[in-house]
Coordinates of N, CA and C in Angstrom, one line a residue:
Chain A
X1 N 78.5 108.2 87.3 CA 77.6 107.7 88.3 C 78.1 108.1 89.7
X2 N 77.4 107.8 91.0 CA 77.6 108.3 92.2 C 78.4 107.3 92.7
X3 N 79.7 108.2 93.0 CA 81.3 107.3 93.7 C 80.9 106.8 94.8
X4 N 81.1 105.4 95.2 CA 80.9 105.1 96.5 C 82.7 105.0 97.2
X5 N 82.3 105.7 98.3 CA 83.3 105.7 99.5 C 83.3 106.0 100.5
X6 N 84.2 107.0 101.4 CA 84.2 107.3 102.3 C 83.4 108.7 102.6
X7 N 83.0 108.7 103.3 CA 81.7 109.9 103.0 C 82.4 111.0 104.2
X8 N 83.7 111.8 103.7 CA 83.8 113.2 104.7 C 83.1 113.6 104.8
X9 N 83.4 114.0 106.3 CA 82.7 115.2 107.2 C 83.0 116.5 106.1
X10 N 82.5 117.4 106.0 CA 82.8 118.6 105.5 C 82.7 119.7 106.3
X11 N 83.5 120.8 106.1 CA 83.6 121.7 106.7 C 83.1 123.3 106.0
X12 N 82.4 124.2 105.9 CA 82.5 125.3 104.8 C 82.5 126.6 105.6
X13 N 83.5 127.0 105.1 CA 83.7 128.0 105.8 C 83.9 129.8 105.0
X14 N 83.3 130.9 105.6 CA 83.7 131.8 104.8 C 85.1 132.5 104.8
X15 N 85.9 132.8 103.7 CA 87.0 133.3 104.1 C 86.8 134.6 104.8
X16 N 88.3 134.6 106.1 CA 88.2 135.6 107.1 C 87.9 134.8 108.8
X17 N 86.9 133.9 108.3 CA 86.3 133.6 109.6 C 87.4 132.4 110.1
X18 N 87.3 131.6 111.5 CA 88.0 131.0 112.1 C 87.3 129.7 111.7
X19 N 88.2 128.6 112.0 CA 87.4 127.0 111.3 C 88.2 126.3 112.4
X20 N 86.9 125.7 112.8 CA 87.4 124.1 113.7 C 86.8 122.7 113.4
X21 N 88.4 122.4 113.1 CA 88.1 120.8 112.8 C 88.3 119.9 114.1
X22 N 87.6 118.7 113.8 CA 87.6 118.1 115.3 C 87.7 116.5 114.8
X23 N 88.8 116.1 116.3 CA 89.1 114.8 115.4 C 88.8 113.8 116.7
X24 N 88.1 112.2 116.7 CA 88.4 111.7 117.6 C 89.3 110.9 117.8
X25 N 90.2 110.5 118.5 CA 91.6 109.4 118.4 C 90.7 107.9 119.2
X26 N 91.7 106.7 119.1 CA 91.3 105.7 119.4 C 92.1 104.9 121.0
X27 N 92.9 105.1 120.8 CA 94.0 104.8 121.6 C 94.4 105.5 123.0
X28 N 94.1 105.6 124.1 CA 94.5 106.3 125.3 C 96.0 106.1 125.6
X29 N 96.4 105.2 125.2 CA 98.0 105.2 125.4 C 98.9 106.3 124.2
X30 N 98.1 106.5 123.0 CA 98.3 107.5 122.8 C 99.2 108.6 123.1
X31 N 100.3 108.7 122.6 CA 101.2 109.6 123.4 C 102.0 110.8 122.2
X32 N 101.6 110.7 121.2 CA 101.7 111.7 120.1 C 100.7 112.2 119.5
X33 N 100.4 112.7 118.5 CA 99.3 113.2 117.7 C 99.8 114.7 116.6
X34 N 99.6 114.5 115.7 CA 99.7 115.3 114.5 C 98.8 115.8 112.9
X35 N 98.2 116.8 112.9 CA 97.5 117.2 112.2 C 98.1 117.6 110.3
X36 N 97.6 117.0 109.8 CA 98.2 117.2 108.6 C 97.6 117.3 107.5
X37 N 97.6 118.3 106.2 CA 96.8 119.0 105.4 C 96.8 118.3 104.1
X38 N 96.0 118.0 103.4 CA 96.3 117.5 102.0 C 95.7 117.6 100.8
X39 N 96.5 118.6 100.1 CA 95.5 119.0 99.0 C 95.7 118.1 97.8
X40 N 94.9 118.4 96.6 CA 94.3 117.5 95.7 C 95.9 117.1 94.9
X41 N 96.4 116.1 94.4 CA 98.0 115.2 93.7 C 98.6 115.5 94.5
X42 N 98.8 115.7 95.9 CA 99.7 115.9 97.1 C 100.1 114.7 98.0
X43 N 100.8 114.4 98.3 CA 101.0 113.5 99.9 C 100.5 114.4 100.9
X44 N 100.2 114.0 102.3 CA 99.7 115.1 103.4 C 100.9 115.6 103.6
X45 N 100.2 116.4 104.2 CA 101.8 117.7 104.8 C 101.7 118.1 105.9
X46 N 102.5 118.0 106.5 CA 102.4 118.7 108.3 C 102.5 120.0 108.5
X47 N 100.9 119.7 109.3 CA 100.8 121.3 109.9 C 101.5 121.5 111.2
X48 N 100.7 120.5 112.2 CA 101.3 121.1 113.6 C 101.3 119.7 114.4
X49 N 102.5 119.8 115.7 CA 101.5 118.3 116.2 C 101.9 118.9 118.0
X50 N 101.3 117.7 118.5 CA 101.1 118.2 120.3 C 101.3 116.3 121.2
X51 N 102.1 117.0 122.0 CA 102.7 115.4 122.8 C 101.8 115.7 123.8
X52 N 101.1 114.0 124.4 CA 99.9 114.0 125.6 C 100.2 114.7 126.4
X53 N 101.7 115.2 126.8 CA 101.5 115.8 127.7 C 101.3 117.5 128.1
X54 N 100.8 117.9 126.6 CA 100.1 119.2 126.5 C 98.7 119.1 126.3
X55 N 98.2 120.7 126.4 CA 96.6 120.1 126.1 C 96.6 121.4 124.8
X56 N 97.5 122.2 124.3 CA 97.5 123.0 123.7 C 98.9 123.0 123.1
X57 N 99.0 123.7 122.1 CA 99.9 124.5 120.9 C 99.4 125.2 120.2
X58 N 100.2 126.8 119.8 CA 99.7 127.2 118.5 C 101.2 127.0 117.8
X59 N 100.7 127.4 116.2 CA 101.5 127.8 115.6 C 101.3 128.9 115.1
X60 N 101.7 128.8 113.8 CA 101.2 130.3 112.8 C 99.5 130.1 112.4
X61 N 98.7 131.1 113.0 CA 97.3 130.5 112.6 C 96.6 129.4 113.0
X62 N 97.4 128.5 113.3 CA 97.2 127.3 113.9 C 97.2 126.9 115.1
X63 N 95.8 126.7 115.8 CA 95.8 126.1 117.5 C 95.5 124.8 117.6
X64 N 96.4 123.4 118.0 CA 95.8 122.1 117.9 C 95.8 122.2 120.0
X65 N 94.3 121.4 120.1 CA 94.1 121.3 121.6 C 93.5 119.5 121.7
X66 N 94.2 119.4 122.9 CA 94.1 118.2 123.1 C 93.8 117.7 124.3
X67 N 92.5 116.6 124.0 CA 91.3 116.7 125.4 C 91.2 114.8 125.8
X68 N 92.7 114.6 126.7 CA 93.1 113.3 126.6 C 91.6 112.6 127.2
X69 N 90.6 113.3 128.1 CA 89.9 112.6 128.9 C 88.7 112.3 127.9
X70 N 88.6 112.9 127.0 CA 87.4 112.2 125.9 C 88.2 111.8 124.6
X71 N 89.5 111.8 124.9 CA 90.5 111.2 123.0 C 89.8 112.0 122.5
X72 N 90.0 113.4 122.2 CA 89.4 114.6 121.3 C 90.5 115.6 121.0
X73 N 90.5 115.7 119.4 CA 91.7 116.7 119.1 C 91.3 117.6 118.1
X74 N 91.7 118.8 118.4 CA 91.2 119.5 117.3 C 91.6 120.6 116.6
X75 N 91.8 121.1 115.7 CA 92.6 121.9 115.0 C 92.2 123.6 114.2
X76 N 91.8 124.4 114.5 CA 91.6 125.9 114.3 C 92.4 126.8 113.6
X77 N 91.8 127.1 112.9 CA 92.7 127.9 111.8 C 91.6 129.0 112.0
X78 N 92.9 130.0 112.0 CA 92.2 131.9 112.3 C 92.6 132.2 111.1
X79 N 91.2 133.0 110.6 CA 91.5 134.0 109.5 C 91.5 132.9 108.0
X80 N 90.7 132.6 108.3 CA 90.8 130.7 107.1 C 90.8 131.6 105.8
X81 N 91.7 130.9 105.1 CA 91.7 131.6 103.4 C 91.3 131.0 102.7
X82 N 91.5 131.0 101.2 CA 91.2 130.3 99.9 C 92.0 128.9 100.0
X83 N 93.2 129.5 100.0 CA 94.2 128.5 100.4 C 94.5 126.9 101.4
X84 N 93.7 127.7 102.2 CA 93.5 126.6 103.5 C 92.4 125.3 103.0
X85 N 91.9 125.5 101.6 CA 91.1 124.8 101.3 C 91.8 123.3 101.0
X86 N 91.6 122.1 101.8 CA 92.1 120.9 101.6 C 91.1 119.8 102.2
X87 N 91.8 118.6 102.8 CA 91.3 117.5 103.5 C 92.6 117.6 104.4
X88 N 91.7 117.4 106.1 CA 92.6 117.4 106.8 C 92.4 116.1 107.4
X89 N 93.5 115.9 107.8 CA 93.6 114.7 108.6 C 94.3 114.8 110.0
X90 N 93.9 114.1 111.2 CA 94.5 113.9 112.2 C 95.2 112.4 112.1
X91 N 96.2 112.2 113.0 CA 97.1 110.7 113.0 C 97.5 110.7 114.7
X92 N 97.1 109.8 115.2 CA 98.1 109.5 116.6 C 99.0 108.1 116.6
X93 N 99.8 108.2 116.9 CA 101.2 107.3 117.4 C 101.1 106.5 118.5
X94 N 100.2 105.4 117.8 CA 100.1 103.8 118.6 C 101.5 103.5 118.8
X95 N 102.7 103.7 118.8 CA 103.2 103.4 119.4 C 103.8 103.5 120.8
X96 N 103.7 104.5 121.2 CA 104.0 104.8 122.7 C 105.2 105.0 122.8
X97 N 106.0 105.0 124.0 CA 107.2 104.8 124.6 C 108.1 106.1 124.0
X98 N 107.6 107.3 123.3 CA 108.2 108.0 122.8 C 109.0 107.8 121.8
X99 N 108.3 106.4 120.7 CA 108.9 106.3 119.5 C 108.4 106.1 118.6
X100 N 109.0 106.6 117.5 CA 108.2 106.8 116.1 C 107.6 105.0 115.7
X101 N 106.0 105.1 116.2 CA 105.7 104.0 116.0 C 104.6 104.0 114.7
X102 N 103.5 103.2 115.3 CA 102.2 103.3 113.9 C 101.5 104.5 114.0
X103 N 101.9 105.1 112.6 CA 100.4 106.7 113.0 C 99.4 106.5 112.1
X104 N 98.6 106.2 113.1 CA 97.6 105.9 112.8 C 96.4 107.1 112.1
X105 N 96.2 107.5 110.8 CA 95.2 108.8 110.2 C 93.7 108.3 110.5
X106 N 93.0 109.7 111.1 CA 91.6 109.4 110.8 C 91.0 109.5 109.2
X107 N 89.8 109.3 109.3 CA 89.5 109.5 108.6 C 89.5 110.6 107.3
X108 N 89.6 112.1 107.7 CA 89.7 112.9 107.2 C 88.8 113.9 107.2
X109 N 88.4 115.3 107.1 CA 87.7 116.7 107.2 C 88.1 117.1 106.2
X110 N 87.1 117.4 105.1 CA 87.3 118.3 103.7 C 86.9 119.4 104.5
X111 N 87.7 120.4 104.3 CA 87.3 121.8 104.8 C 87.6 122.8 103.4
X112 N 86.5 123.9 102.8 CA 85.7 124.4 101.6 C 85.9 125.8 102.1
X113 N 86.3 126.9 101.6 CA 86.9 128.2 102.0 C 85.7 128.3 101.0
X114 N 85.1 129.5 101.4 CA 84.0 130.3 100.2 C 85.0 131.9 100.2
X115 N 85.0 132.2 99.1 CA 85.9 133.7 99.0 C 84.6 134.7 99.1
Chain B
X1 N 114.4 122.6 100.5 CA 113.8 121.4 101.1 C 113.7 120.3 100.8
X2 N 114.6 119.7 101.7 CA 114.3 118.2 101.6 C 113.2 117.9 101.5
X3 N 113.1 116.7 100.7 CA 111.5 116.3 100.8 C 112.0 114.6 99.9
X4 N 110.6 113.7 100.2 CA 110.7 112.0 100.0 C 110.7 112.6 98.4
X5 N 111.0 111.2 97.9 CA 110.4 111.1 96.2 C 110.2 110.2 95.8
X6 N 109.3 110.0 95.4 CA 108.5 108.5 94.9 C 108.5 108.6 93.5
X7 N 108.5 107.3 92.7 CA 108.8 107.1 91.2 C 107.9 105.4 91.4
X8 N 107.2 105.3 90.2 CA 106.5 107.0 89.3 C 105.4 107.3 89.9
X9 N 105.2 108.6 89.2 CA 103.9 109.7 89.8 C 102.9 108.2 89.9
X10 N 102.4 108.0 88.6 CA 101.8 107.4 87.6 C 102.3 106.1 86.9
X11 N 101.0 105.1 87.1 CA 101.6 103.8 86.7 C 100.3 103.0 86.3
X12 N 100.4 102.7 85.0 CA 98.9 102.0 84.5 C 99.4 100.5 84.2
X13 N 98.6 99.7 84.9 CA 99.3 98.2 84.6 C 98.1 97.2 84.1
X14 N 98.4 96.2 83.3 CA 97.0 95.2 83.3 C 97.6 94.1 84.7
X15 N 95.8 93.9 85.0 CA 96.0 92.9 85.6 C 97.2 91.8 85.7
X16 N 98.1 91.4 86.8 CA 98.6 90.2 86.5 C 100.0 90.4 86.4
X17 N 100.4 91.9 86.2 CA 101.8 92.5 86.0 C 102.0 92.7 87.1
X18 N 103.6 92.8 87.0 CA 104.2 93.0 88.4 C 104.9 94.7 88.4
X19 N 104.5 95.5 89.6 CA 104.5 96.4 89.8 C 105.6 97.2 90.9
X20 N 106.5 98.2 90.3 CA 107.4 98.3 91.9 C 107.7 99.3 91.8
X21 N 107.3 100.0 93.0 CA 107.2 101.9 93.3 C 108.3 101.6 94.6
X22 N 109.0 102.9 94.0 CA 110.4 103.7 94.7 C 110.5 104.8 95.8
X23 N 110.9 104.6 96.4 CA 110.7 105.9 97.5 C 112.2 106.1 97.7
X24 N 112.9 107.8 97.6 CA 114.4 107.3 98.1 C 113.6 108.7 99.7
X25 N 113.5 108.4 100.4 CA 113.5 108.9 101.9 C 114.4 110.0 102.2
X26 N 114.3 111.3 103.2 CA 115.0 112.1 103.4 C 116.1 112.0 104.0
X27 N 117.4 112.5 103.5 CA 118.3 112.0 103.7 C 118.4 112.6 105.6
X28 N 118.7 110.9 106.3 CA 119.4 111.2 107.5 C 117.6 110.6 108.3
X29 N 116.7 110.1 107.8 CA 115.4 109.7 108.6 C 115.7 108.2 108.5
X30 N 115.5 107.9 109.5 CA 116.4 106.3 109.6 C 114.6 105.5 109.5
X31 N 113.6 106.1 109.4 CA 112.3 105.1 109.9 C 111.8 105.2 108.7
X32 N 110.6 104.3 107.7 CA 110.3 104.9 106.2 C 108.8 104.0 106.5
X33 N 107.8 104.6 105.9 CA 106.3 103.9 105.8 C 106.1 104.1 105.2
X34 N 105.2 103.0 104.6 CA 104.5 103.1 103.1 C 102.7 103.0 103.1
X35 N 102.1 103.7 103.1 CA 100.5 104.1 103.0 C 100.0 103.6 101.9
X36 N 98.6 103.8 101.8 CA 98.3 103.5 100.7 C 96.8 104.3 100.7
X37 N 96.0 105.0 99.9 CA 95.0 105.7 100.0 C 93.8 105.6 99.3
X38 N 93.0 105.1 99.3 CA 91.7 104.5 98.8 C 90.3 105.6 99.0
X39 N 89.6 105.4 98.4 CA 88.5 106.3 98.9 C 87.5 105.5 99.8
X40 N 87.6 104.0 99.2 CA 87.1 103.3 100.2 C 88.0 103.2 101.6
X41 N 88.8 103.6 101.8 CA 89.4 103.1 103.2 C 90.3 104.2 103.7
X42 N 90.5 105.3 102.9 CA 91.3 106.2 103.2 C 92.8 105.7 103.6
X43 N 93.5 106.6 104.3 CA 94.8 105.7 104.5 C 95.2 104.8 105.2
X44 N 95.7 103.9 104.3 CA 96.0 102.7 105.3 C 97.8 102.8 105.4
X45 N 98.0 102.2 106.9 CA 99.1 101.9 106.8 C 99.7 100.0 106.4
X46 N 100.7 99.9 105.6 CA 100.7 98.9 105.3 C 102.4 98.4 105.8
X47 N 103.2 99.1 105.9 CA 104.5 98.5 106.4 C 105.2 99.4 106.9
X48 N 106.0 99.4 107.9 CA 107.5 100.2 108.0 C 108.2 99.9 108.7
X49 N 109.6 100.7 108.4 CA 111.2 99.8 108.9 C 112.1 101.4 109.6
X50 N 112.6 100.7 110.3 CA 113.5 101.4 111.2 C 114.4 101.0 110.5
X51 N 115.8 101.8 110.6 CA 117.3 101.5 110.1 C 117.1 100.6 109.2
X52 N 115.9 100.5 108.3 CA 116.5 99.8 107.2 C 115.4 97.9 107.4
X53 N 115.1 97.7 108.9 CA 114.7 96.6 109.3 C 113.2 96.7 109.1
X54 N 112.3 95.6 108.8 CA 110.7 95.6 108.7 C 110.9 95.5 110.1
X55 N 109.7 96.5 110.6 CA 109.3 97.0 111.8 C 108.0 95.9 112.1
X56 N 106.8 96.5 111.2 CA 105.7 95.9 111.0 C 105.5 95.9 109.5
X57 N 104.5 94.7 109.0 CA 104.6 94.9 107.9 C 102.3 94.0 107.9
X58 N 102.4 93.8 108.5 CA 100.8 93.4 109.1 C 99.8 94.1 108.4
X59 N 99.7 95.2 108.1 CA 98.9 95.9 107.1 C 98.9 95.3 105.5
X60 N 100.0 95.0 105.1 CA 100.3 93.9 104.0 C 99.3 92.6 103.6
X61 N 98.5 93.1 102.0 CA 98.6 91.2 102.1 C 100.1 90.2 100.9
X62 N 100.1 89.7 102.1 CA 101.1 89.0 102.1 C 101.9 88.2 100.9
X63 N 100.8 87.5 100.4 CA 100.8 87.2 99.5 C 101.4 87.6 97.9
X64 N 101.4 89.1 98.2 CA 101.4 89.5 96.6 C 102.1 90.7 97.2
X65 N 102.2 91.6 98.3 CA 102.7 92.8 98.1 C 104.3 91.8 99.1
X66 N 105.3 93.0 98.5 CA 106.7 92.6 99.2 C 107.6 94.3 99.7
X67 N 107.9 94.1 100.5 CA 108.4 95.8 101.0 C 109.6 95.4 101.3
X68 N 111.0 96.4 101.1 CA 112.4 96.2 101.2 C 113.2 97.9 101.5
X69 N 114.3 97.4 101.8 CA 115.3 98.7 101.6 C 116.9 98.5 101.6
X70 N 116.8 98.4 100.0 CA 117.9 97.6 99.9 C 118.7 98.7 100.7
X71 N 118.9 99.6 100.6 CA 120.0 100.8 101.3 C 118.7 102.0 101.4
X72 N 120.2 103.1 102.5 CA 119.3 103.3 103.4 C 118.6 104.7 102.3
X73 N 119.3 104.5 101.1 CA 118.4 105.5 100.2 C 117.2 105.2 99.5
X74 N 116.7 103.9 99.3 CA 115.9 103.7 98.8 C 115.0 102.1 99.5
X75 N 113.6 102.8 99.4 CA 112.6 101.6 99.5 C 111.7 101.4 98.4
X76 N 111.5 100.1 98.2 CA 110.5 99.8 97.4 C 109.6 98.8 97.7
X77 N 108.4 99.1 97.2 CA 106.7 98.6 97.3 C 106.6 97.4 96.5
X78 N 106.8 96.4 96.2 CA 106.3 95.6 95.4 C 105.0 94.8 94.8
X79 N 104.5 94.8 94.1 CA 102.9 94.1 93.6 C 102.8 93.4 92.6
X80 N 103.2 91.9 92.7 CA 103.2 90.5 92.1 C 102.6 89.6 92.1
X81 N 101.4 88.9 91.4 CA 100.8 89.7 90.3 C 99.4 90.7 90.8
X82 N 100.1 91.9 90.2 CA 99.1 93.0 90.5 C 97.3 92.6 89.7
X83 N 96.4 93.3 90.8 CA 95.3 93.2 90.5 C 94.2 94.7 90.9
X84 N 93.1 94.4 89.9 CA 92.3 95.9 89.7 C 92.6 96.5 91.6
X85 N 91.9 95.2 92.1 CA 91.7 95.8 94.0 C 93.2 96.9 94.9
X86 N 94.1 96.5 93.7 CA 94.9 97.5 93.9 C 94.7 99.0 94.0
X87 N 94.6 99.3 93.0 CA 94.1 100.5 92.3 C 94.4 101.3 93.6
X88 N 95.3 102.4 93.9 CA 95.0 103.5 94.7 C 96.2 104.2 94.4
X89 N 96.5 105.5 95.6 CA 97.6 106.0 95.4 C 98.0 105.3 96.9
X90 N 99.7 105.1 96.5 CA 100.6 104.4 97.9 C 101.5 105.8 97.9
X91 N 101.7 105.8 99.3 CA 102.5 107.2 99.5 C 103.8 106.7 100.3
X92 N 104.7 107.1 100.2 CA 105.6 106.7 101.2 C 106.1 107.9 102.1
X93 N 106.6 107.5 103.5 CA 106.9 109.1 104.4 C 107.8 108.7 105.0
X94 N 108.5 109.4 105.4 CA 109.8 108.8 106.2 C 110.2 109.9 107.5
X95 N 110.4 109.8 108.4 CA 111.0 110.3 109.4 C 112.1 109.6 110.9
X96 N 112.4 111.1 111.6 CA 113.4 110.2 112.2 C 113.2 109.6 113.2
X97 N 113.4 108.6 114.1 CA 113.4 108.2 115.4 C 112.5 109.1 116.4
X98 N 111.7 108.8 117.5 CA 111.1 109.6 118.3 C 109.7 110.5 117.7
X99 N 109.4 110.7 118.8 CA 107.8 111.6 118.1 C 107.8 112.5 117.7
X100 N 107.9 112.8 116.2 CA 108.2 113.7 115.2 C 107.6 113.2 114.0
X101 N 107.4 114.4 113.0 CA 106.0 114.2 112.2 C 106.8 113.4 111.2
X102 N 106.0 112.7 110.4 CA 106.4 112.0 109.0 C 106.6 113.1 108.5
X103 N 107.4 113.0 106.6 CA 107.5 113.4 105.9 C 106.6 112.7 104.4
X104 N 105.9 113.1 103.8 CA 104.9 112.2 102.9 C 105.9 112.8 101.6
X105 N 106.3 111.9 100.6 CA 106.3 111.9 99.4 C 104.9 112.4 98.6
X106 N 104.4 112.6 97.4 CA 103.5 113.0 96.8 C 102.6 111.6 95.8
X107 N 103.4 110.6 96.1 CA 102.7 109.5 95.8 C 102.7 108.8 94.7
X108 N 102.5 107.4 94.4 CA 102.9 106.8 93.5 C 100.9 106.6 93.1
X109 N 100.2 107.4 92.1 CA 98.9 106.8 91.5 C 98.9 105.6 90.6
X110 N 98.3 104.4 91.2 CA 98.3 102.9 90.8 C 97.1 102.7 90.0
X111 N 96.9 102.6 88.4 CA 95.8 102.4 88.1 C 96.0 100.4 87.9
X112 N 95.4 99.6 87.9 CA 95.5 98.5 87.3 C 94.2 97.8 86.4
X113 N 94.4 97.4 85.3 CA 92.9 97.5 84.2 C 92.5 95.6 84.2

């Protein structure tokens, strides 16, 4: 029968091309934020994270940008593969004061690589 | 790589039984949290401890779940007497002091019948 639950956003993307996921946070005091990937019998896994007081980072493949004046975060992956195929999640750190406090996860972005 | 470890993967209980999933945390992360993941609710946070101490534990109901660490290698989840509304996967993650990313174990899947 038809699962009732949380109803992800989805993402589909062709492999090769670039993917942006977009997250909104809740909190303006907000002073961490970290994006993290989770595929199917996994715990999430850390991709990349960004302190308020940037509005950008890359990593490998990975650009998180951060737009304190609407709490909007968002996460870009260049050249998206097969692999990149998971549920992503964003999380910010209600706690403040620059200490590992409550991280809080959104909801989550299934994002679908087509080969 | 270091990484958490949670025991067991997998755990099928009847109603009413008492239930208790393990996390030993990366060695040298003094902070540990315990999640829990539902499709109705996605992840929730339910408790965590600095050095060992309950930090917050407010996401908890109270009543039936219990969170500890006896040492600083291991935490455990408790669920007394367990019930179906359990049912999810609980993850535990641990990391160190200051804004730096968790570490997620692979999770403890809670069925209860």
């Amino acid at each position: 029968g038809e699962s009732v639950g949380l109803h992800l956003p989805t993402l589909s993307v062709q492999e090769g091309d670039n993917s942006i996921i977009n997250c909104a946070y809740s909190n303006s005091a907000s002073d961490y934020f970290i994006w993290y990937k989770q595929e199917s019998g996994k715990g999430p896994q850390f991709i990349i994270d960004i302190r308020s007081n940037m509005d950008k980072r890359q990593g490998q493949r990975v650009t998180v940008l951060l737009n304190k004046t609407v709490k909007h975060l968002s996460l870009q992956i260049a050249a998206t593969q097969p692999g990149d195929s998971a549920v992503y999640f964003c999380a910010e750190n209600m706690g403040g004061s620059g200490n590992t406090g409550k991280l809080i996860f959104g909801q989550g972005t299934t994002l679908q690589v087509k080969p | 790589d270091a990484r958490v470890t949670q025991t067991p993967r997998h755990k099928v209980t009847e109603m009413g039984q008492e239930v208790t999933m393990r996390c030993q945390p990366i060695l040298g992360h003094n902070t540990v949290f315990w999640y829990r993941q539902t499709m109705m609710q996605g992840l929730e946070l339910l408790a965590y401890f600095r050095n060992r101490a309950p930090l917050d534990d407010s996401g908890m109901p109270k009543d039936r779940f219990s969170a500890e660490m006896p040492d600083a290698t291991l935490a455990t989840l408790k669920i007394q007497p367990s019930e179906p509304r359990d049912s999810a996967v609980y993850f535990c993650a641990s990391g160190p002091v200051g804004n730096s990313p968790l570490h997620f174990g692979n999770g403890t899947r809670l069925t209860v019948t």
